[in-house]
PDB file of C-alpha atoms and ligand atoms in Angstrom:
ATOM      1  CA  UNK Q1357       2.822  19.130 -18.732  1.00  0.00           C
ATOM      2  CA  UNK Q1358       1.808  17.441 -14.921  1.00  0.00           C
ATOM      3  CA  UNK Q1359       3.575  14.368 -13.893  1.00  0.00           C
ATOM      4  CA  UNK Q1360       1.942  11.289 -13.243  1.00  0.00           C
ATOM      5  CA  UNK Q1361       0.660  10.573  -9.857  1.00  0.00           C
ATOM      6  CA  UNK Q1362       1.174   7.654  -7.204  1.00  0.00           C
ATOM      7  CA  UNK Q1363      -0.873   7.679  -3.992  1.00  0.00           C
ATOM      8  CA  UNK Q1364       1.137   5.235  -1.241  1.00  0.00           C
ATOM      9  CA  UNK Q1365      -2.071   4.783   1.426  1.00  0.00           C
ATOM     10  CA  UNK Q1366      -1.348   3.359   4.853  1.00  0.00           C
ATOM     11  CA  UNK Q1367      -3.639   1.750   7.100  1.00  0.00           C
ATOM     12  CA  UNK Q1368      -4.106   1.173  10.679  1.00  0.00           C
ATOM     13  CA  UNK Q1369      -1.501   0.981  12.964  1.00  0.00           C
ATOM     14  CA  UNK Q1370       1.020   1.475  10.541  1.00  0.00           C
ATOM     15  CA  UNK Q1371       1.556   5.037  12.398  1.00  0.00           C
ATOM     16  CA  UNK Q1372       3.148   2.934  14.565  1.00  0.00           C
ATOM     17  CA  UNK Q1373       5.916   1.380  12.767  1.00  0.00           C
ATOM     18  CA  UNK Q1374       9.537   1.835  14.464  1.00  0.00           C
ATOM     19  CA  UNK Q1375       8.540   0.760  17.536  1.00  0.00           C
ATOM     20  CA  UNK Q1376       5.511  -1.447  16.519  1.00  0.00           C
ATOM     21  CA  UNK Q1377       6.610  -5.584  17.017  1.00  0.00           C
ATOM     22  CA  UNK Q1378       9.752  -4.461  15.858  1.00  0.00           C
ATOM     23  CA  UNK Q1379      10.805  -8.442  15.555  1.00  0.00           C
ATOM     24  CA  UNK Q1380       8.221  -8.391  12.917  1.00  0.00           C
ATOM     25  CA  UNK Q1381       7.908  -4.568  10.932  1.00  0.00           C
ATOM     26  CA  UNK Q1382      11.612  -4.016  11.911  1.00  0.00           C
ATOM     27  CA  UNK Q1383      12.800  -0.695  13.133  1.00  0.00           C
ATOM     28  CA  UNK Q1384      11.949   1.444   9.837  1.00  0.00           C
ATOM     29  CA  UNK Q1385       9.107   4.429  10.772  1.00  0.00           C
ATOM     30  CA  UNK Q1386       6.645   5.155   8.479  1.00  0.00           C
ATOM     31  CA  UNK Q1387       8.645   8.673   7.998  1.00  0.00           C
ATOM     32  CA  UNK Q1388      11.656   6.814   6.529  1.00  0.00           C
ATOM     33  CA  UNK Q1389       9.358   4.674   4.264  1.00  0.00           C
ATOM     34  CA  UNK Q1390       7.611   8.213   3.134  1.00  0.00           C
ATOM     35  CA  UNK Q1391      10.926   9.274   2.331  1.00  0.00           C
ATOM     36  CA  UNK Q1392      12.454   6.125   0.641  1.00  0.00           C
ATOM     37  CA  UNK Q1393       9.382   6.662  -1.460  1.00  0.00           C
ATOM     38  CA  UNK Q1394       9.716  10.408  -2.169  1.00  0.00           C
ATOM     39  CA  UNK Q1395      13.503   9.341  -3.596  1.00  0.00           C
ATOM     40  CA  UNK Q1396      12.027   6.430  -5.904  1.00  0.00           C
ATOM     41  CA  UNK Q1397       8.755   8.545  -7.115  1.00  0.00           C
ATOM     42  CA  UNK Q1398      11.319  11.157  -8.158  1.00  0.00           C
ATOM     43  CA  UNK Q1399      13.654   8.998  -9.783  1.00  0.00           C
ATOM     44  CA  UNK Q1400      10.750   8.041 -12.027  1.00  0.00           C
ATOM     45  CA  UNK Q1401       9.555  11.491 -12.701  1.00  0.00           C
ATOM     46  CA  UNK Q1402       6.366  10.561 -10.422  1.00  0.00           C
ATOM     47  CA  UNK Q1403       4.560  13.193  -8.253  1.00  0.00           C
ATOM     48  CA  UNK Q1404       3.456  11.431  -4.725  1.00  0.00           C
ATOM     49  CA  UNK Q1405       0.578  11.814  -2.057  1.00  0.00           C
ATOM     50  CA  UNK Q1406       1.708   9.930   0.928  1.00  0.00           C
ATOM     51  CA  UNK Q1407      -1.028   9.035   3.733  1.00  0.00           C
ATOM     52  CA  UNK Q1408      -1.973   7.137   6.541  1.00  0.00           C
ATOM     53  CA  UNK Q1409      -4.977   6.789   8.729  1.00  0.00           C
ATOM     54  CA  UNK Q1410      -6.651   3.969  11.310  1.00  0.00           C
ATOM     55  CA  UNK Q1411     -10.014   4.063   9.852  1.00  0.00           C
ATOM     56  CA  UNK Q1412     -11.632   1.964   7.363  1.00  0.00           C
ATOM     57  CA  UNK Q1413     -13.924   4.942   5.752  1.00  0.00           C
ATOM     58  CA  UNK Q1414     -10.926   7.345   5.564  1.00  0.00           C
ATOM     59  CA  UNK Q1415      -9.397   4.756   3.332  1.00  0.00           C
ATOM     60  CA  UNK Q1416     -12.059   4.134   1.504  1.00  0.00           C
ATOM     61  CA  UNK Q1417     -12.290   8.121   0.453  1.00  0.00           C
ATOM     62  CA  UNK Q1418      -8.398   8.080   0.359  1.00  0.00           C
ATOM     63  CA  UNK Q1419      -8.914   5.535  -2.644  1.00  0.00           C
ATOM     64  CA  UNK Q1420     -11.779   7.482  -4.329  1.00  0.00           C
ATOM     65  CA  UNK Q1421      -9.781  10.656  -3.955  1.00  0.00           C
ATOM     66  CA  UNK Q1422      -7.006   8.895  -5.879  1.00  0.00           C
ATOM     67  CA  UNK Q1423      -9.299   8.298  -9.255  1.00  0.00           C
ATOM     68  CA  UNK Q1424      -7.338   9.642 -12.426  1.00  0.00           C
ATOM     69  CA  UNK Q1425      -4.107   8.426 -10.900  1.00  0.00           C
ATOM     70  CA  UNK Q1426      -1.414   6.551 -12.451  1.00  0.00           C
ATOM     71  CA  UNK Q1427      -1.532   3.996  -9.438  1.00  0.00           C
ATOM     72  CA  UNK Q1428      -2.194   3.196  -5.545  1.00  0.00           C
ATOM     73  CA  UNK Q1429       0.339   1.574  -3.407  1.00  0.00           C
ATOM     74  CA  UNK Q1430      -2.079   0.029  -0.433  1.00  0.00           C
ATOM     75  CA  UNK Q1431      -1.147  -1.300   2.415  1.00  0.00           C
ATOM     76  CA  UNK Q1432      -4.200  -1.572   4.192  1.00  0.00           C
ATOM     77  CA  UNK Q1433      -2.570  -3.163   7.540  1.00  0.00           C
ATOM     78  CA  UNK Q1434      -5.157  -5.806   9.059  1.00  0.00           C
ATOM     79  CA  UNK Q1435      -8.196  -3.959   6.994  1.00  0.00           C
ATOM     80  CA  UNK Q1436      -6.745  -6.487   3.979  1.00  0.00           C
ATOM     81  CA  UNK Q1437      -8.054  -9.562   5.833  1.00  0.00           C
ATOM     82  CA  UNK Q1438     -11.817  -7.936   6.563  1.00  0.00           C
ATOM     83  CA  UNK Q1439     -12.602  -5.388   4.285  1.00  0.00           C
ATOM     84  CA  UNK Q1440     -15.231  -5.814   1.500  1.00  0.00           C
ATOM     85  CA  UNK Q1441     -15.290  -1.729   1.736  1.00  0.00           C
ATOM     86  CA  UNK Q1442     -11.924  -1.614   0.616  1.00  0.00           C
ATOM     87  CA  UNK Q1443     -12.272  -4.114  -2.052  1.00  0.00           C
ATOM     88  CA  UNK Q1444     -15.577  -2.357  -3.533  1.00  0.00           C
ATOM     89  CA  UNK Q1445     -13.557   1.530  -3.297  1.00  0.00           C
ATOM     90  CA  UNK Q1446     -10.674  -0.320  -5.538  1.00  0.00           C
ATOM     91  CA  UNK Q1447     -13.001  -1.751  -8.094  1.00  0.00           C
ATOM     92  CA  UNK Q1448     -15.087   1.420  -7.992  1.00  0.00           C
ATOM     93  CA  UNK Q1449     -12.000   3.719  -8.301  1.00  0.00           C
ATOM     94  CA  UNK Q1450     -10.489   1.682 -11.109  1.00  0.00           C
ATOM     95  CA  UNK Q1451      -6.871   2.559 -10.681  1.00  0.00           C
ATOM     96  CA  UNK Q1452      -4.276   0.057 -10.848  1.00  0.00           C
ATOM     97  CA  UNK Q1453      -3.563  -0.801  -7.356  1.00  0.00           C
ATOM     98  CA  UNK Q1454      -0.710  -2.695  -5.907  1.00  0.00           C
ATOM     99  CA  UNK Q1455      -1.218  -4.180  -2.537  1.00  0.00           C
ATOM    100  CA  UNK Q1456       1.854  -4.354  -0.470  1.00  0.00           C
ATOM    101  CA  UNK Q1457       3.065  -5.510   3.023  1.00  0.00           C
ATOM    102  CA  UNK Q1458       6.232  -4.917   4.962  1.00  0.00           C
ATOM    103  CA  UNK Q1459       6.025  -8.885   6.641  1.00  0.00           C
ATOM    104  CA  UNK Q1460       5.460 -12.113   4.275  1.00  0.00           C
ATOM    105  CA  UNK Q1461       1.794 -12.477   5.150  1.00  0.00           C
ATOM    106  CA  UNK Q1462       1.884 -15.990   3.877  1.00  0.00           C
ATOM    107  CA  UNK Q1463       4.556 -16.979   6.612  1.00  0.00           C
ATOM    108  CA  UNK Q1464       2.553 -15.817   9.352  1.00  0.00           C
ATOM    109  CA  UNK Q1465      -0.881 -16.655  11.157  1.00  0.00           C
ATOM    110  CA  UNK Q1466      -3.620 -18.654   8.381  1.00  0.00           C
ATOM    111  CA  UNK Q1467      -6.209 -15.496   8.863  1.00  0.00           C
ATOM    112  CA  UNK Q1468      -3.238 -13.141   7.324  1.00  0.00           C
ATOM    113  CA  UNK Q1469      -3.255 -15.601   4.325  1.00  0.00           C
ATOM    114  CA  UNK Q1470      -6.499 -14.260   3.076  1.00  0.00           C
ATOM    115  CA  UNK Q1471      -6.575 -10.682   1.202  1.00  0.00           C
ATOM    116  CA  UNK Q1472     -10.032  -9.437  -0.043  1.00  0.00           C
ATOM    117  CA  UNK Q1473      -8.285  -6.839  -2.255  1.00  0.00           C
ATOM    118  CA  UNK Q1474      -5.503  -9.010  -3.789  1.00  0.00           C
ATOM    119  CA  UNK Q1475      -8.179 -10.342  -6.409  1.00  0.00           C
ATOM    120  CA  UNK Q1476      -8.880  -6.572  -7.439  1.00  0.00           C
ATOM    121  CA  UNK Q1477      -5.398  -5.599  -7.056  1.00  0.00           C
ATOM    122  CA  UNK Q1478      -3.151  -5.163  -9.962  1.00  0.00           C
ATOM    123  CA  UNK Q1479      -0.650  -6.715  -8.080  1.00  0.00           C
ATOM    124  CA  UNK Q1480       0.727  -7.921  -4.453  1.00  0.00           C
ATOM    125  CA  UNK Q1481       4.248  -7.420  -3.332  1.00  0.00           C
ATOM    126  CA  UNK Q1482       4.770  -8.570   0.426  1.00  0.00           C
ATOM    127  CA  UNK Q1483       7.962  -9.662   2.644  1.00  0.00           C
ATOM    128  CA  UNK Q1484      10.443  -6.899   1.388  1.00  0.00           C
ATOM    129  CA  UNK Q1485       9.971  -4.256   4.389  1.00  0.00           C
ATOM    130  CA  UNK Q1486      10.281  -0.714   3.401  1.00  0.00           C
ATOM    131  CA  UNK Q1487      11.177  -1.937   0.045  1.00  0.00           C
ATOM    132  CA  UNK Q1488       7.993  -3.731  -0.911  1.00  0.00           C
ATOM    133  CA  UNK Q1489       6.926   0.017  -1.569  1.00  0.00           C
ATOM    134  CA  UNK Q1490       9.939   1.024  -3.377  1.00  0.00           C
ATOM    135  CA  UNK Q1491       9.023  -2.355  -5.933  1.00  0.00           C
ATOM    136  CA  UNK Q1492       5.624  -1.085  -6.049  1.00  0.00           C
ATOM    137  CA  UNK Q1493       6.537   2.473  -7.135  1.00  0.00           C
ATOM    138  CA  UNK Q1494       8.848   0.815  -9.568  1.00  0.00           C
ATOM    139  CA  UNK Q1495       5.960  -1.191 -11.125  1.00  0.00           C
ATOM    140  CA  UNK Q1496       3.704   1.152 -11.463  1.00  0.00           C
ATOM    141  CA  UNK Q1497       6.241   3.386 -13.046  1.00  0.00           C
ATOM    142  CA  UNK Q1498       6.837   0.427 -15.457  1.00  0.00           C
ATOM    143  CA  UNK Q1499       3.474  -0.097 -16.162  1.00  0.00           C
ATOM    144  CA  UNK Q1500       3.570   3.110 -18.133  1.00  0.00           C
ATOM    145  CA  UNK Q1501       5.605   1.759 -21.105  1.00  0.00           C
ATOM    146  CA  UNK Q1502       4.583  -2.087 -20.584  1.00  0.00           C
ATOM    147  CA  UNK Q1503       1.578  -4.002 -21.666  1.00  0.00           C
ATOM    148  CA  UNK Q1504      -0.981  -4.556 -18.877  1.00  0.00           C
TER     149      UNK Q1504
HETATM  150  C1  DQA G 892       0.993  -6.453   7.511  1.00  0.00           C
HETATM  151  C2  DQA G 892       0.239  -7.474   7.569  1.00  0.00           C
HETATM  152  C3  DQA G 892      -0.950  -7.158   8.161  1.00  0.00           C
HETATM  153  O1  DQA G 892      -1.403  -8.776   8.245  1.00  0.00           O
HETATM  154  C4  DQA G 892      -1.054  -6.448   9.604  1.00  0.00           C
HETATM  155  O2  DQA G 892      -2.402  -6.810  10.210  1.00  0.00           O
HETATM  156  C5  DQA G 892      -0.599  -4.904   9.480  1.00  0.00           C
HETATM  157  C6  DQA G 892       0.829  -4.901   8.289  1.00  0.00           C
HETATM  158  C7  DQA G 892       1.999  -6.125   6.846  1.00  0.00           C
HETATM  159  O3  DQA G 892       2.644  -4.417   6.339  1.00  0.00           O
HETATM  160  O4  DQA G 892       2.947  -6.599   6.631  1.00  0.00           O
HETATM  161  O5  DQA G 892      -0.904  -3.935  10.032  1.00  0.00           O
HETATM  162  O6  DQA G 892      -0.353  -5.179   6.540  1.00  0.00           O
END
């Protein structure tokens, strides 16, 4: 029997993690985060798709491509605060989506306090660095046995 799959989708500028504003995002690279996610997925018997793009439309298509998955872990970066298209894609895909952020967006500028995605997300995890992703995978894994 094939394993359930979780899609980890990363938006703009996250390819630069490691050197991007290390005072905010630390020195962990996206490859480091992928390795942590793969270890966590394996622990829960989940298959993992891990992707990054700097383009909004590509993210929309990646969300569509996740239809049928157990869940999506989405760090949409700045598109979180701007994109109705991503919000509609999450609603259309009908896949349980965890919005994640490395930083605590509520401790930052006002414009980061609003998310177009949160109202259609299953949940939101922010402020724990790379652990935000790991916690999101654990939450999706638990959702297989816990009520919604
Ligand atoms: C981010 C927070 C966003 O506000 C920002 O635009 C990012 C990264 C985070 O992971 O903390 O690009 O999503």
